[in-house]
Amino acid sequence: MTCPYCSAENLDGVDDCAECGQPLSDAHLADPSTAVEQRLLTDHVDVLSPKDPIAISAQTPVRDVLRMLVDRHIGCLIVAEQGKPIGIFSERDALVKLNTNAAALGDRPVSEFMTTAPETLEIGAKVAFAVQRMEVGGYRHLPIVGDTGELTGIISVRDILHYLTENLPDA
Amino acid sequence: MAVSTEGHEPSRKDTIVLDGATVRLAGDSGDGMQVVGGQFTNTSALHGNDVATFPDFPAEIRAPRGTLAGVSGFQVQFSSTDIFTPGDTLNALVAMNPAALVTNIGDLEKGGILIVNSESFKPRDLKLARLDTNPLEDGSLDEYRVVEVRLNTLNRAAVKDVDGLSAKLQDRCKNFFALGLIYWLFGRNLDATLRFIDAKFRNKPEIAAANARSLRAGWYYGETTEAFTHNYQVEPARLTPGTYRNVMGNQALTWGLITAARLSNKELFCGSYPITPASPILEELSAFKHFGVRSFQAEDEIAAMCSVIGAAFGGAMAVTSSSGPGIALKSEAMGLGMILELPMLIISVQRGGPSTGLPTKTEQSDLLQAMFGRNGESPLPVIAARSPSDCFYVALEAWRLATRFMTPVIILSDGYIANGSEPWRIPDVDELPEIVVEHPGPSTNGEPFMPYQRNERLARPWALPGTEGLMHRVGGLEKEDVTGNVSYDPDNHQHMTNVRAQRVAQIADDIPVQEVDGPQHGRLLVLSWGGTYGACATAVRQCQAAGVSVAHAHLRYLNPFPRNLGDVLDRYDRILVPELNMGQLRMLIRSRYLHDVVGLNKVEGKPFAVSDVVAEIRKRVE
Amino acid sequence: MRTELPVVTAADFATDQDVRWCPGCGDYAILAQMKKMLPSLGVPRQNTVFISGIGCSSRFPYYMNTYGIHSIHGRAPAFATGLKVARPELSVWVITGDGDGLSIGGNHLMHAIRRNLDINIILFNNRIYGLTKGQYSPTSPLGKKTKTSPMGAIDNPLHPLSIAIGCEATFVARSIDTHIKHLEVVLRRAALHRGTAFVEIYQNCNVFNDGAWAYANNRQTKFENTIELEHGAPLVFGKSGQKGIRLNGLEPEVVELGTGIAENDLLVHDEQAAEPSLAYLLSRLRHEDGFPEPIGVFRAVDSPRYDEELNRQVDAARAQQGTGDLTQLFNSGETWTVS
C-alpha cells in the first residue's frame, strides 16, 4: 500500500512505513467512496438531532408504559436510574413479551420486561457507528449518553433514514 | 504562540546537567512512538551520547485502538558515560493514552516526569484501559511529576495554517509534537529530525511542513509552559574515535553473515522459515541478492535445516535462523549436520518459552537445548552474542570455527538483543581478517577418496560435488573413520563418538582465554552469558565503584568453554550466575567444574534490571 | 583442453559397497538400469549427486559411485533444494519410497514439485514399509493386513502420480522394475527433462509384500493389465492390441476394437497438454476398477524452474544495484564521527 504520509510503497500489512516510519496500522481502512459514506464517517450523531428521551423508573407499571407509547406515538421508552439508562422497553418488547396477555400483566413493573443494559452511544460518536450498532444489534433505537454516562438523548432508525435522504444527491 | 520557522535557540530556562537519562515513549501502535523513538535515539547519538534502546512491540497484531494489548513502547537510555543497557527505571515517560500509562507507569521512578496527552483520557479510553477512575484525577499519580498536555488541540493549532491537510493528517503529526517536547526537555537539537522530515516527506510537502511545525511547536511548548521550570542536558560521552552508526541485533547479525561470506570467498545461502523474533534475518537477507545471497523461505523449519545441509554439501556458506520451537523441529536434521561434519550456522534467537511461549518477549532458556537437543552424543559448538553490535562479530567468529573445524555451529541470540540497538563503530572492511577455507582439488590417480580422513584439527576435507575423482557418499548412519563407509562395528562407534567430542572440545585451543573485569581473585565472581551482559556489567561496575569486591566474567563461548575457565572459577569464593532461565548455565558449570554455583534466575519475559543484579551481588557478598 | 566427453561405463558407477537389499528385491533391477542409463547422458560422474531419505529405496546412493547424501526420513527433497539452488549446474537425483515420500515426506515432496526444481525424483513404490519390516504404507490398499493393521488397513491409499499431477508436476511417468528396457527409456527421459521429473516405479518387495504388482509384471497378464502410453497415439492395449480406452463424457471406458469402434474413437494421449486433467484422468485408471494401468510418460511440459529463477533474481539484483559493497552498506543511513 502507498503510505499516505510520504507516498512510499510498502508491503501490505506492515506496522510502520519503511521510509518515513509513521504508523500504517490504522491506514488500511478503505477510504469512503461516495459523498454519503464520507458524511457517515465525519458527522457525529448530534446532526441527527437526538430527541429528548422519555425516561421512566423501573417500577412503572406496564399498563402506564403502554399508555405512554400509544399516546405519545413513540417507539420506545428508556428506563433510567439516577439519570443513567438501565433498560429499554420498545414496541417490539410489548409485542413479544406481553403479547395477548398485556391486560393481565398490566400491574407488573416494566423492569420485568425491559431489555437490560442497553447499548448506548456517546454524543461524539460518528453516524457510521450508529448505523453499525443498529445493524449488528438489530435495534431500532439507541440511547445517547454524555461524558459521565447520563442519558442525554435518543435516536431511532427513522432519524438515520431522514438524515440519509437529506444527504443523498438530488435525483 | 509564535513558532520560529528557522533553526531554534537554546532554552532560556535553567538547565540541569545529568550523567544520563532513560526515557520511554508509549502509546497505541497507531500513535507512531517507534519512529519518534528512533529519532530521539539518533539525535542523542549525533549529540555524542552513548545510547542503548529497547523497543517494546505490542503482544497482539492490530489490537483495537486504545486497548492494553495494543500498547507499543520505545525506550532509550542516553548517557555521557559508557552504558550497556537501555536502562532500568525511567526518568521520563510519555503516555499517549490511559492504556499506555497503565502498562508502563510501574517503571517510572518516584518523582519521575510523566507527560500525558490529557485529551485522550475520556471515559471510553479509560474503559478500554480497564480503569474505573481517571488517574489524572484520583490521586494515583501523586508521586510523579505529571505534565498534562492538551496534545490534540495544541497540535491542531500548530498545523492549522498548513493547507491541504485533513483532520486525520493533522492528527498524524502528534507524535512529532511529543518528540519536540522531549527534545526541549533534554536539550536536544532539532536539526537531525528536521532533516529527516525534509528527506522522508519530500513527496508530500504539506505533510513535511506540518510535521516540522508540530516538532517546533512541541519544543516551544516546553519552553513556554509553566509546567517546566527547567530542562536537562546530557553531555557527549567519551567514545573511542571512529565513525559510528546505530545497529539493531538482527541487522548486525545479518551484516556479519554477508561479511563472513565475503571474507571466506563464499556465497551465502540462507534457508529459514518465518518465526518471531528471527524472521527479520531471512527478510534482510532476501534483500541482499546483490551481495550474492540466495535466500530460501522453506515450507517448514525442517525443510529449512535440510536445505542448509544440502547447500553446505554443495560448498555454500549455509545458515538457518530460527527460535526455540523451530530449533526443536530441526533437531533431527541438526544431528545429521553434526555427523556429516559439514560447516553451517544455526542461529537461535531465543524467546520466552516453553512451547509457543511468549513470542515477543525475551529469555535465555534454550541453552540446554543448544547443548543437548539432539539424539545420541551429538556435541556442537555454541557461541552467544552479548549485545546488538556484538552480533556482527559473533557471526564472523562462528563461521571461522565452522569452517576450521568442519562442524555446524550454533549462534545464540535473544529477542532483547535482536530488537535492541546501540552504536556500532564501523569497522574497516579491509582490515577484517580473512577466513581461510580450503577444498581438496581433483584427483586423477584413480584411488578412492577418503571423506573422513582427518587433519591435525580432526577436521575432515570439504570435498565439493563437481570435483573430479572425489566422489563419495555421506549419510546419517554411523560410519567408519577415514573411509566414511557405513559401519556398525562396536569399537568404531566408540572411536567415532570420542573423535567427534574431541574435535569440538579442542576448539578451546583456538579461542581466546576468558577475561575477567575486576579483581583477579576475591569474594564473588558474576558469571554471565548472552544478552544479560549489559545489566551484569553495569551492576558489577556500580558495586565496584561502591567498594564491593566483585568481578565479572562474561562468556561468549558456551561450548567448548574457554580453556582457562576452571582456573578462573577457582579463584573466587563464590560464583553467581544471573540468567533469564531457571539455571541452565549454572547446571553446566556445576556439572563440569564441581563448583557450588548460585544463580539469580528470572523468567518474566523482561531483561534483568541493573538493580536486581546489584541487590543479589550485595546479598551474595555478605 | 578436452574436446570430447570421457567415456564412462556402467562399471564406473559401481561402488565397492556390498549391496544390502534382500535377494530378489526389485531395487536391484532399478539400480542396474540406472547404472546403464547414466553414462548415456554425458554428465560427468562428479557432477551427479544422489540424495535419499530413509527406507530400502534410500540405500540407493551408497551403491552409486557418484556424490551422494543419505539423509533423514522424508526430507530428501529439502536437501536437494538447498544443493540445487547453490549448485544449479549439478545433476541431482532424489530417491524415495512410498513411505519416505508420501508419509513423513509428503509436505516436502509437494513443495519440491510445485517449485519445479530441475531435479529428478524417483519414487520406488512397493506398497509397504520394508526397512522397518512390514507395516502398511500410504499406498497400501484398503484392507491390507500387516503388523500395524492386523484387521486390515482402513486408510484410503494415496496414488503417487495423482499427487504429483495435483502438484502440477511438469514431468510425470511410471514404469515397472521388471520392464527393464521401458525403465531405462523412462529414466533417460526423466533425466533429460528440464524441471522436476517425477517417476513412480512399481517395485516388488518379495519379502514383505510379494506380488503386489503381479498383475502388472506377470508375463501372461501384463498386456491386459497395463497400457503403454505414447505421445500422439491412441490408447490401445491387449496382447493383440484389440482393446482401447475411450471417453464417455468425462468417464473413461474400456472398449473392444472392431465392433463398430475404431482407433479414431479412442482417447489420444497428449503428453504436452497444458492442463494436467488428461494426465490426472490417466493416473486414476486402476486395476481394481477394471482398467489397465498406464505406464510411460503421462506428462511432459515446460515451466519456469525454481533454481533458475532464484539465480536469475540474484543476477538481476546485481545488475540493477551493482555488486554489493560492504563499506557502502555499513555507512548508509545516519553515521557520526567521534574524533
mmCIF file with all atom_site columns, C-alpha atoms in Angstrom, chain B residues 281-348:
data_model
loop_
_atom_site.group_PDB
_atom_site.id
_atom_site.type_symbol
_atom_site.label_atom_id
_atom_site.label_alt_id
_atom_site.label_comp_id
_atom_site.label_asym_id
_atom_site.label_entity_id
_atom_site.label_seq_id
_atom_site.pdbx_PDB_ins_code
_atom_site.Cartn_x
_atom_site.Cartn_y
_atom_site.Cartn_z
_atom_site.occupancy
_atom_site.B_iso_or_equiv
_atom_site.pdbx_formal_charge
_atom_site.auth_seq_id
_atom_site.auth_comp_id
_atom_site.auth_asym_id
_atom_site.auth_atom_id
_atom_site.pdbx_PDB_model_num
ATOM 1  C CA . ILE B 1 281 ? 17.109 -12.192 9.402  1.00 0.00 ? 281 ILE B CA 1
ATOM 2  C CA . LEU B 1 282 ? 15.508 -14.026 6.485  1.00 0.00 ? 282 LEU B CA 1
ATOM 3  C CA . GLU B 1 283 ? 13.827 -10.797 5.390  1.00 0.00 ? 283 GLU B CA 1
ATOM 4  C CA . GLU B 1 284 ? 17.047 -8.787  5.375  1.00 0.00 ? 284 GLU B CA 1
ATOM 5  C CA . LEU B 1 285 ? 18.989 -11.496 3.603  1.00 0.00 ? 285 LEU B CA 1
ATOM 6  C CA . SER B 1 286 ? 16.255 -11.704 0.959  1.00 0.00 ? 286 SER B CA 1
ATOM 7  C CA . ALA B 1 287 ? 17.003 -8.089  0.142  1.00 0.00 ? 287 ALA B CA 1
ATOM 8  C CA . PHE B 1 288 ? 20.719 -8.724  -0.277 1.00 0.00 ? 288 PHE B CA 1
ATOM 9  C CA . LYS B 1 289 ? 20.661 -10.646 -3.557 1.00 0.00 ? 289 LYS B CA 1
ATOM 10 C CA . HIS B 1 290 ? 23.108 -8.129  -4.989 1.00 0.00 ? 290 HIS B CA 1
ATOM 11 C CA . PHE B 1 291 ? 25.572 -9.456  -2.410 1.00 0.00 ? 291 PHE B CA 1
ATOM 12 C CA . GLY B 1 292 ? 25.094 -12.873 -3.988 1.00 0.00 ? 292 GLY B CA 1
ATOM 13 C CA . VAL B 1 293 ? 22.826 -14.079 -1.192 1.00 0.00 ? 293 VAL B CA 1
ATOM 14 C CA . ARG B 1 294 ? 20.481 -16.922 -2.088 1.00 0.00 ? 294 ARG B CA 1
ATOM 15 C CA . SER B 1 295 ? 17.598 -16.888 0.361  1.00 0.00 ? 295 SER B CA 1
ATOM 16 C CA . PHE B 1 296 ? 15.067 -19.688 0.548  1.00 0.00 ? 296 PHE B CA 1
ATOM 17 C CA . GLN B 1 297 ? 11.836 -19.488 2.504  1.00 0.00 ? 297 GLN B CA 1
ATOM 18 C CA . ALA B 1 298 ? 11.258 -23.173 3.153  1.00 0.00 ? 298 ALA B CA 1
ATOM 19 C CA . GLU B 1 299 ? 7.884  -24.828 3.644  1.00 0.00 ? 299 GLU B CA 1
ATOM 20 C CA . ASP B 1 300 ? 8.732  -25.593 7.254  1.00 0.00 ? 300 ASP B CA 1
ATOM 21 C CA . GLU B 1 301 ? 11.579 -25.494 9.789  1.00 0.00 ? 301 GLU B CA 1
ATOM 22 C CA . ILE B 1 302 ? 12.765 -28.967 8.963  1.00 0.00 ? 302 ILE B CA 1
ATOM 23 C CA . ALA B 1 303 ? 12.971 -28.256 5.240  1.00 0.00 ? 303 ALA B CA 1
ATOM 24 C CA . ALA B 1 304 ? 14.896 -25.107 6.081  1.00 0.00 ? 304 ALA B CA 1
ATOM 25 C CA . MET B 1 305 ? 17.528 -27.042 8.035  1.00 0.00 ? 305 MET B CA 1
ATOM 26 C CA . CYS B 1 306 ? 17.752 -29.767 5.405  1.00 0.00 ? 306 CYS B CA 1
ATOM 27 C CA . SER B 1 307 ? 18.171 -27.258 2.609  1.00 0.00 ? 307 SER B CA 1
ATOM 28 C CA . VAL B 1 308 ? 21.066 -25.739 4.557  1.00 0.00 ? 308 VAL B CA 1
ATOM 29 C CA . ILE B 1 309 ? 22.769 -29.127 4.755  1.00 0.00 ? 309 ILE B CA 1
ATOM 30 C CA . GLY B 1 310 ? 22.236 -29.657 1.043  1.00 0.00 ? 310 GLY B CA 1
ATOM 31 C CA . ALA B 1 311 ? 23.725 -26.262 0.257  1.00 0.00 ? 311 ALA B CA 1
ATOM 32 C CA . ALA B 1 312 ? 26.648 -26.892 2.616  1.00 0.00 ? 312 ALA B CA 1
ATOM 33 C CA . PHE B 1 313 ? 27.317 -30.196 0.896  1.00 0.00 ? 313 PHE B CA 1
ATOM 34 C CA . GLY B 1 314 ? 27.499 -28.182 -2.308 1.00 0.00 ? 314 GLY B CA 1
ATOM 35 C CA . GLY B 1 315 ? 30.023 -25.770 -0.823 1.00 0.00 ? 315 GLY B CA 1
ATOM 36 C CA . ALA B 1 316 ? 27.968 -22.726 0.069  1.00 0.00 ? 316 ALA B CA 1
ATOM 37 C CA . MET B 1 317 ? 28.159 -20.793 3.332  1.00 0.00 ? 317 MET B CA 1
ATOM 38 C CA . ALA B 1 318 ? 24.841 -22.060 4.589  1.00 0.00 ? 318 ALA B CA 1
ATOM 39 C CA . VAL B 1 319 ? 22.859 -20.646 7.501  1.00 0.00 ? 319 VAL B CA 1
ATOM 40 C CA . THR B 1 320 ? 19.456 -21.095 9.054  1.00 0.00 ? 320 THR B CA 1
ATOM 41 C CA . SER B 1 321 ? 17.788 -18.793 11.567 1.00 0.00 ? 321 SER B CA 1
ATOM 42 C CA . SER B 1 322 ? 15.016 -19.666 13.969 1.00 0.00 ? 322 SER B CA 1
ATOM 43 C CA . SER B 1 323 ? 13.893 -19.576 17.593 1.00 0.00 ? 323 SER B CA 1
ATOM 44 C CA . GLY B 1 324 ? 13.182 -22.201 20.269 1.00 0.00 ? 324 GLY B CA 1
ATOM 45 C CA . PRO B 1 325 ? 10.207 -24.001 18.719 1.00 0.00 ? 325 PRO B CA 1
ATOM 46 C CA . GLY B 1 326 ? 11.878 -24.082 15.308 1.00 0.00 ? 326 GLY B CA 1
ATOM 47 C CA . ILE B 1 327 ? 15.157 -25.353 16.713 1.00 0.00 ? 327 ILE B CA 1
ATOM 48 C CA . ALA B 1 328 ? 13.170 -28.144 18.353 1.00 0.00 ? 328 ALA B CA 1
ATOM 49 C CA . LEU B 1 329 ? 11.830 -29.167 14.951 1.00 0.00 ? 329 LEU B CA 1
ATOM 50 C CA . LYS B 1 330 ? 15.277 -29.031 13.418 1.00 0.00 ? 330 LYS B CA 1
ATOM 51 C CA . SER B 1 331 ? 16.893 -31.334 15.967 1.00 0.00 ? 331 SER B CA 1
ATOM 52 C CA . GLU B 1 332 ? 16.973 -34.498 13.868 1.00 0.00 ? 332 GLU B CA 1
ATOM 53 C CA . ALA B 1 333 ? 18.435 -32.659 10.911 1.00 0.00 ? 333 ALA B CA 1
ATOM 54 C CA . MET B 1 334 ? 20.953 -30.873 13.127 1.00 0.00 ? 334 MET B CA 1
ATOM 55 C CA . GLY B 1 335 ? 22.133 -34.286 14.255 1.00 0.00 ? 335 GLY B CA 1
ATOM 56 C CA . LEU B 1 336 ? 22.676 -35.198 10.634 1.00 0.00 ? 336 LEU B CA 1
ATOM 57 C CA . GLY B 1 337 ? 24.604 -31.961 10.052 1.00 0.00 ? 337 GLY B CA 1
ATOM 58 C CA . MET B 1 338 ? 26.746 -32.886 13.036 1.00 0.00 ? 338 MET B CA 1
ATOM 59 C CA . ILE B 1 339 ? 27.553 -36.388 11.850 1.00 0.00 ? 339 ILE B CA 1
ATOM 60 C CA . LEU B 1 340 ? 28.177 -35.203 8.295  1.00 0.00 ? 340 LEU B CA 1
ATOM 61 C CA . GLU B 1 341 ? 30.783 -32.822 9.760  1.00 0.00 ? 341 GLU B CA 1
ATOM 62 C CA . LEU B 1 342 ? 29.953 -30.009 7.362  1.00 0.00 ? 342 LEU B CA 1
ATOM 63 C CA . PRO B 1 343 ? 30.247 -26.317 8.184  1.00 0.00 ? 343 PRO B CA 1
ATOM 64 C CA . MET B 1 344 ? 26.971 -24.438 8.617  1.00 0.00 ? 344 MET B CA 1
ATOM 65 C CA . LEU B 1 345 ? 25.460 -21.935 11.024 1.00 0.00 ? 345 LEU B CA 1
ATOM 66 C CA . ILE B 1 346 ? 22.315 -22.426 13.068 1.00 0.00 ? 346 ILE B CA 1
ATOM 67 C CA . ILE B 1 347 ? 21.048 -19.204 14.593 1.00 0.00 ? 347 ILE B CA 1
ATOM 68 C CA . SER B 1 348 ? 18.701 -19.394 17.556 1.00 0.00 ? 348 SER B CA 1
#
